[in-house]
PDB file of C-alpha atoms in Angstrom:
ATOM      1  CA  UNK C  67      62.641 115.290 -75.186  1.00 57.00           C
ATOM      2  CA  UNK C  68      61.144 112.198 -76.797  1.00 62.00           C
ATOM      3  CA  UNK C  69      61.310 110.314 -73.488  1.00 61.00           C
ATOM      4  CA  UNK C  70      59.528 113.141 -71.719  1.00 52.00           C
ATOM      5  CA  UNK C  71      56.813 113.212 -74.372  1.00 51.00           C
ATOM      6  CA  UNK C  72      56.307 109.447 -74.144  1.00 61.00           C
ATOM      7  CA  UNK C  73      56.198 109.651 -70.347  1.00 50.00           C
ATOM      8  CA  UNK C  74      53.594 112.424 -70.428  1.00 55.00           C
ATOM      9  CA  UNK C  75      51.426 110.563 -72.960  1.00 65.00           C
ATOM     10  CA  UNK C  76      51.627 107.381 -70.878  1.00 59.00           C
ATOM     11  CA  UNK C  77      50.789 109.255 -67.700  1.00 52.00           C
ATOM     12  CA  UNK C  78      47.886 111.051 -69.417  1.00 57.00           C
ATOM     13  CA  UNK C  79      46.530 107.705 -70.647  1.00 57.00           C
ATOM     14  CA  UNK C  80      46.777 106.205 -67.165  1.00 50.00           C
ATOM     15  CA  UNK C  81      45.129 109.284 -65.691  1.00 49.00           C
ATOM     16  CA  UNK C  82      42.199 108.926 -68.056  1.00 51.00           C
ATOM     17  CA  UNK C  83      41.740 105.257 -67.182  1.00 49.00           C
ATOM     18  CA  UNK C  84      42.076 105.550 -63.436  1.00 46.00           C
ATOM     19  CA  UNK C  85      41.525 108.115 -60.783  1.00 42.00           C
ATOM     20  CA  UNK C  86      45.074 109.414 -61.088  1.00 44.00           C
ATOM     21  CA  UNK C  87      45.914 113.058 -61.718  1.00 43.00           C
ATOM     22  CA  UNK C  88      48.939 115.093 -62.609  1.00 46.00           C
ATOM     23  CA  UNK C  89      49.735 117.877 -60.190  1.00 48.00           C
ATOM     24  CA  UNK C  90      52.625 120.185 -60.865  1.00 47.00           C
ATOM     25  CA  UNK C  91      54.646 121.545 -57.985  1.00 48.00           C
ATOM     26  CA  UNK C  92      54.087 125.146 -59.071  1.00 49.00           C
ATOM     27  CA  UNK C  93      51.491 127.084 -57.071  1.00 49.00           C
ATOM     28  CA  UNK C  94      51.092 129.462 -60.009  1.00 51.00           C
ATOM     29  CA  UNK C  95      50.213 126.905 -62.675  1.00 57.00           C
ATOM     30  CA  UNK C  96      48.508 129.051 -65.311  1.00 60.00           C
ATOM     31  CA  UNK C  97      46.381 126.249 -66.758  1.00 58.00           C
ATOM     32  CA  UNK C  98      45.008 125.245 -63.359  1.00 61.00           C
ATOM     33  CA  UNK C  99      44.374 128.855 -62.426  1.00 63.00           C
ATOM     34  CA  UNK C 100      42.523 129.680 -65.651  1.00 65.00           C
ATOM     35  CA  UNK C 101      40.367 126.573 -65.245  1.00 64.00           C
ATOM     36  CA  UNK C 102      39.597 127.150 -61.560  1.00 67.00           C
ATOM     37  CA  UNK C 103      39.052 130.893 -62.022  1.00 67.00           C
ATOM     38  CA  UNK C 104      35.959 130.161 -64.091  1.00 69.00           C
ATOM     39  CA  UNK C 105      34.388 128.466 -61.078  1.00 81.00           C
ATOM     40  CA  UNK C 106      35.085 131.252 -58.577  1.00 90.00           C
ATOM     41  CA  UNK C 107      32.085 132.830 -56.900  1.00 92.00           C
ATOM     42  CA  UNK C 108      32.380 136.492 -55.947  1.00 93.00           C
ATOM     43  CA  UNK C 109      30.443 137.436 -52.836  1.00 95.00           C
ATOM     44  CA  UNK C 110      29.192 141.007 -52.525  1.00 95.00           C
ATOM     45  CA  UNK C 111      29.504 140.975 -48.734  1.00 94.00           C
ATOM     46  CA  UNK C 112      30.833 138.879 -45.904  1.00 93.00           C
ATOM     47  CA  UNK C 113      27.235 138.334 -44.805  1.00 94.00           C
ATOM     48  CA  UNK C 114      26.374 136.783 -48.178  1.00 95.00           C
ATOM     49  CA  UNK C 115      29.294 134.356 -47.823  1.00 94.00           C
ATOM     50  CA  UNK C 116      28.153 133.360 -44.328  1.00 92.00           C
ATOM     51  CA  UNK C 117      24.538 132.910 -45.415  1.00 94.00           C
ATOM     52  CA  UNK C 118      25.579 130.683 -48.311  1.00 94.00           C
ATOM     53  CA  UNK C 119      27.323 128.335 -45.874  1.00 94.00           C
ATOM     54  CA  UNK C 120      30.799 129.064 -47.177  1.00 94.00           C
ATOM     55  CA  UNK C 121      33.766 127.942 -45.089  1.00 94.00           C
ATOM     56  CA  UNK C 122      36.250 130.743 -44.337  1.00 96.00           C
ATOM     57  CA  UNK C 123      39.785 129.894 -45.545  1.00 96.00           C
ATOM     58  CA  UNK C 124      41.588 133.081 -44.582  1.00 96.00           C
ATOM     59  CA  UNK C 125      42.546 136.523 -45.759  1.00 97.00           C
ATOM     60  CA  UNK C 126      44.011 137.050 -49.219  1.00 97.00           C
ATOM     61  CA  UNK C 127      45.702 139.957 -50.967  1.00 96.00           C
ATOM     62  CA  UNK C 128      46.518 140.931 -54.515  1.00 94.00           C
ATOM     63  CA  UNK C 129      49.095 143.538 -55.518  1.00 91.00           C
ATOM     64  CA  UNK C 130      49.399 145.405 -58.785  1.00 88.00           C
ATOM     65  CA  UNK C 131      52.450 147.536 -59.392  1.00 84.00           C
ATOM     66  CA  UNK C 132      53.384 150.093 -62.031  1.00 75.00           C
ATOM     67  CA  UNK C 133      56.902 151.296 -62.538  1.00 67.00           C
ATOM     68  CA  UNK C 134      58.005 154.831 -63.324  1.00 59.00           C
ATOM     69  CA  UNK C 135      57.922 154.348 -67.113  1.00 54.00           C
ATOM     70  CA  UNK C 136      54.293 153.205 -67.121  1.00 56.00           C
ATOM     71  CA  UNK C 137      53.178 156.181 -65.076  1.00 51.00           C
ATOM     72  CA  UNK C 138      55.207 158.763 -67.033  1.00 57.00           C
ATOM     73  CA  UNK C 139      54.196 157.411 -70.439  1.00 57.00           C
ATOM     74  CA  UNK C 140      50.530 157.845 -69.619  1.00 62.00           C
ATOM     75  CA  UNK C 141      49.978 154.100 -69.418  1.00 62.00           C
ATOM     76  CA  UNK C 142      48.421 154.415 -65.986  1.00 65.00           C
ATOM     77  CA  UNK C 143      44.804 153.309 -65.993  1.00 73.00           C
ATOM     78  CA  UNK C 144      43.371 153.019 -62.439  1.00 73.00           C
ATOM     79  CA  UNK C 145      40.670 150.569 -63.519  1.00 80.00           C
ATOM     80  CA  UNK C 146      43.187 148.270 -65.190  1.00 82.00           C
ATOM     81  CA  UNK C 147      45.578 148.410 -62.241  1.00 83.00           C
ATOM     82  CA  UNK C 148      42.692 147.577 -59.895  1.00 88.00           C
ATOM     83  CA  UNK C 149      41.663 144.639 -62.109  1.00 90.00           C
ATOM     84  CA  UNK C 150      45.197 143.241 -62.052  1.00 89.00           C
ATOM     85  CA  UNK C 151      45.261 143.410 -58.255  1.00 92.00           C
ATOM     86  CA  UNK C 152      41.923 141.563 -58.085  1.00 93.00           C
ATOM     87  CA  UNK C 153      43.240 138.891 -60.488  1.00 91.00           C
ATOM     88  CA  UNK C 154      46.199 138.385 -58.143  1.00 92.00           C
ATOM     89  CA  UNK C 155      43.780 138.077 -55.217  1.00 94.00           C
ATOM     90  CA  UNK C 156      41.788 135.437 -57.123  1.00 92.00           C
ATOM     91  CA  UNK C 157      44.999 133.550 -57.828  1.00 90.00           C
ATOM     92  CA  UNK C 158      45.644 133.435 -54.085  1.00 93.00           C
ATOM     93  CA  UNK C 159      42.098 132.099 -53.520  1.00 93.00           C
ATOM     94  CA  UNK C 160      42.697 129.301 -56.046  1.00 88.00           C
ATOM     95  CA  UNK C 161      46.066 128.472 -54.445  1.00 88.00           C
ATOM     96  CA  UNK C 162      44.330 128.049 -51.079  1.00 90.00           C
ATOM     97  CA  UNK C 163      41.831 125.653 -52.595  1.00 89.00           C
ATOM     98  CA  UNK C 164      38.937 128.091 -52.420  1.00 91.00           C
ATOM     99  CA  UNK C 165      36.118 128.641 -54.858  1.00 91.00           C
ATOM    100  CA  UNK C 166      34.687 131.861 -53.445  1.00 94.00           C
ATOM    101  CA  UNK C 167      36.021 135.267 -52.497  1.00 95.00           C
ATOM    102  CA  UNK C 168      35.032 138.685 -51.235  1.00 96.00           C
ATOM    103  CA  UNK C 169      37.042 141.797 -52.075  1.00 96.00           C
ATOM    104  CA  UNK C 170      36.987 143.847 -48.905  1.00 96.00           C
ATOM    105  CA  UNK C 171      38.961 146.861 -50.147  1.00 95.00           C
ATOM    106  CA  UNK C 172      41.399 148.127 -52.754  1.00 94.00           C
ATOM    107  CA  UNK C 173      43.801 150.936 -51.922  1.00 92.00           C
ATOM    108  CA  UNK C 174      46.189 152.866 -54.133  1.00 85.00           C
ATOM    109  CA  UNK C 175      49.555 153.874 -52.753  1.00 79.00           C
ATOM    110  CA  UNK C 176      53.071 154.746 -53.806  1.00 73.00           C
ATOM    111  CA  UNK C 177      55.979 152.534 -52.911  1.00 65.00           C
ATOM    112  CA  UNK C 178      59.649 152.001 -53.590  1.00 65.00           C
ATOM    113  CA  UNK C 179      59.096 148.259 -53.359  1.00 61.00           C
ATOM    114  CA  UNK C 180      60.464 146.642 -56.540  1.00 63.00           C
ATOM    115  CA  UNK C 181      60.547 150.009 -58.375  1.00 69.00           C
ATOM    116  CA  UNK C 182      56.822 150.321 -57.873  1.00 73.00           C
ATOM    117  CA  UNK C 183      55.758 153.950 -58.229  1.00 74.00           C
ATOM    118  CA  UNK C 184      52.006 153.397 -58.200  1.00 77.00           C
ATOM    119  CA  UNK C 185      50.479 150.324 -56.624  1.00 84.00           C
ATOM    120  CA  UNK C 186      47.066 148.946 -55.763  1.00 89.00           C
ATOM    121  CA  UNK C 187      46.609 146.463 -52.958  1.00 92.00           C
ATOM    122  CA  UNK C 188      43.313 144.601 -52.772  1.00 95.00           C
ATOM    123  CA  UNK C 189      42.450 142.733 -49.596  1.00 97.00           C
ATOM    124  CA  UNK C 190      39.728 140.189 -49.178  1.00 97.00           C
ATOM    125  CA  UNK C 191      38.714 136.809 -47.864  1.00 97.00           C
ATOM    126  CA  UNK C 192      38.817 133.340 -49.394  1.00 96.00           C
ATOM    127  CA  UNK C 193      35.985 130.836 -48.998  1.00 96.00           C
ATOM    128  CA  UNK C 194      35.145 127.289 -49.887  1.00 93.00           C
ATOM    129  CA  UNK C 195      31.583 126.059 -50.293  1.00 86.00           C
TER     130      UNK C 195
END
């Protein structure tokens, strides 16, 4: 543990002095996502993205899933479930290296996938500008 701490401190010091960065191999690095999420630009239409000169990176999706207990206990809040799906979509945008997105649609459905009784799937597009 001490060796790892010393290695990280040394690497952090070198990173500050040079143009060297630390990149973890996890695509879902929470720190990176929270930092990058603040810089995301939401477009209200595909036309707005095009007019701003954004480069299209591809389609993205975000899924939110509630199990049977959440639905039966009254913990189902459509707005919250929708927000979770959009957060997952934004995470996909960040993982693709984008800094802009457009949520095309969000649809509720039921599914047996991973014990998911109520789900919301949001689809959209990722952009870089």
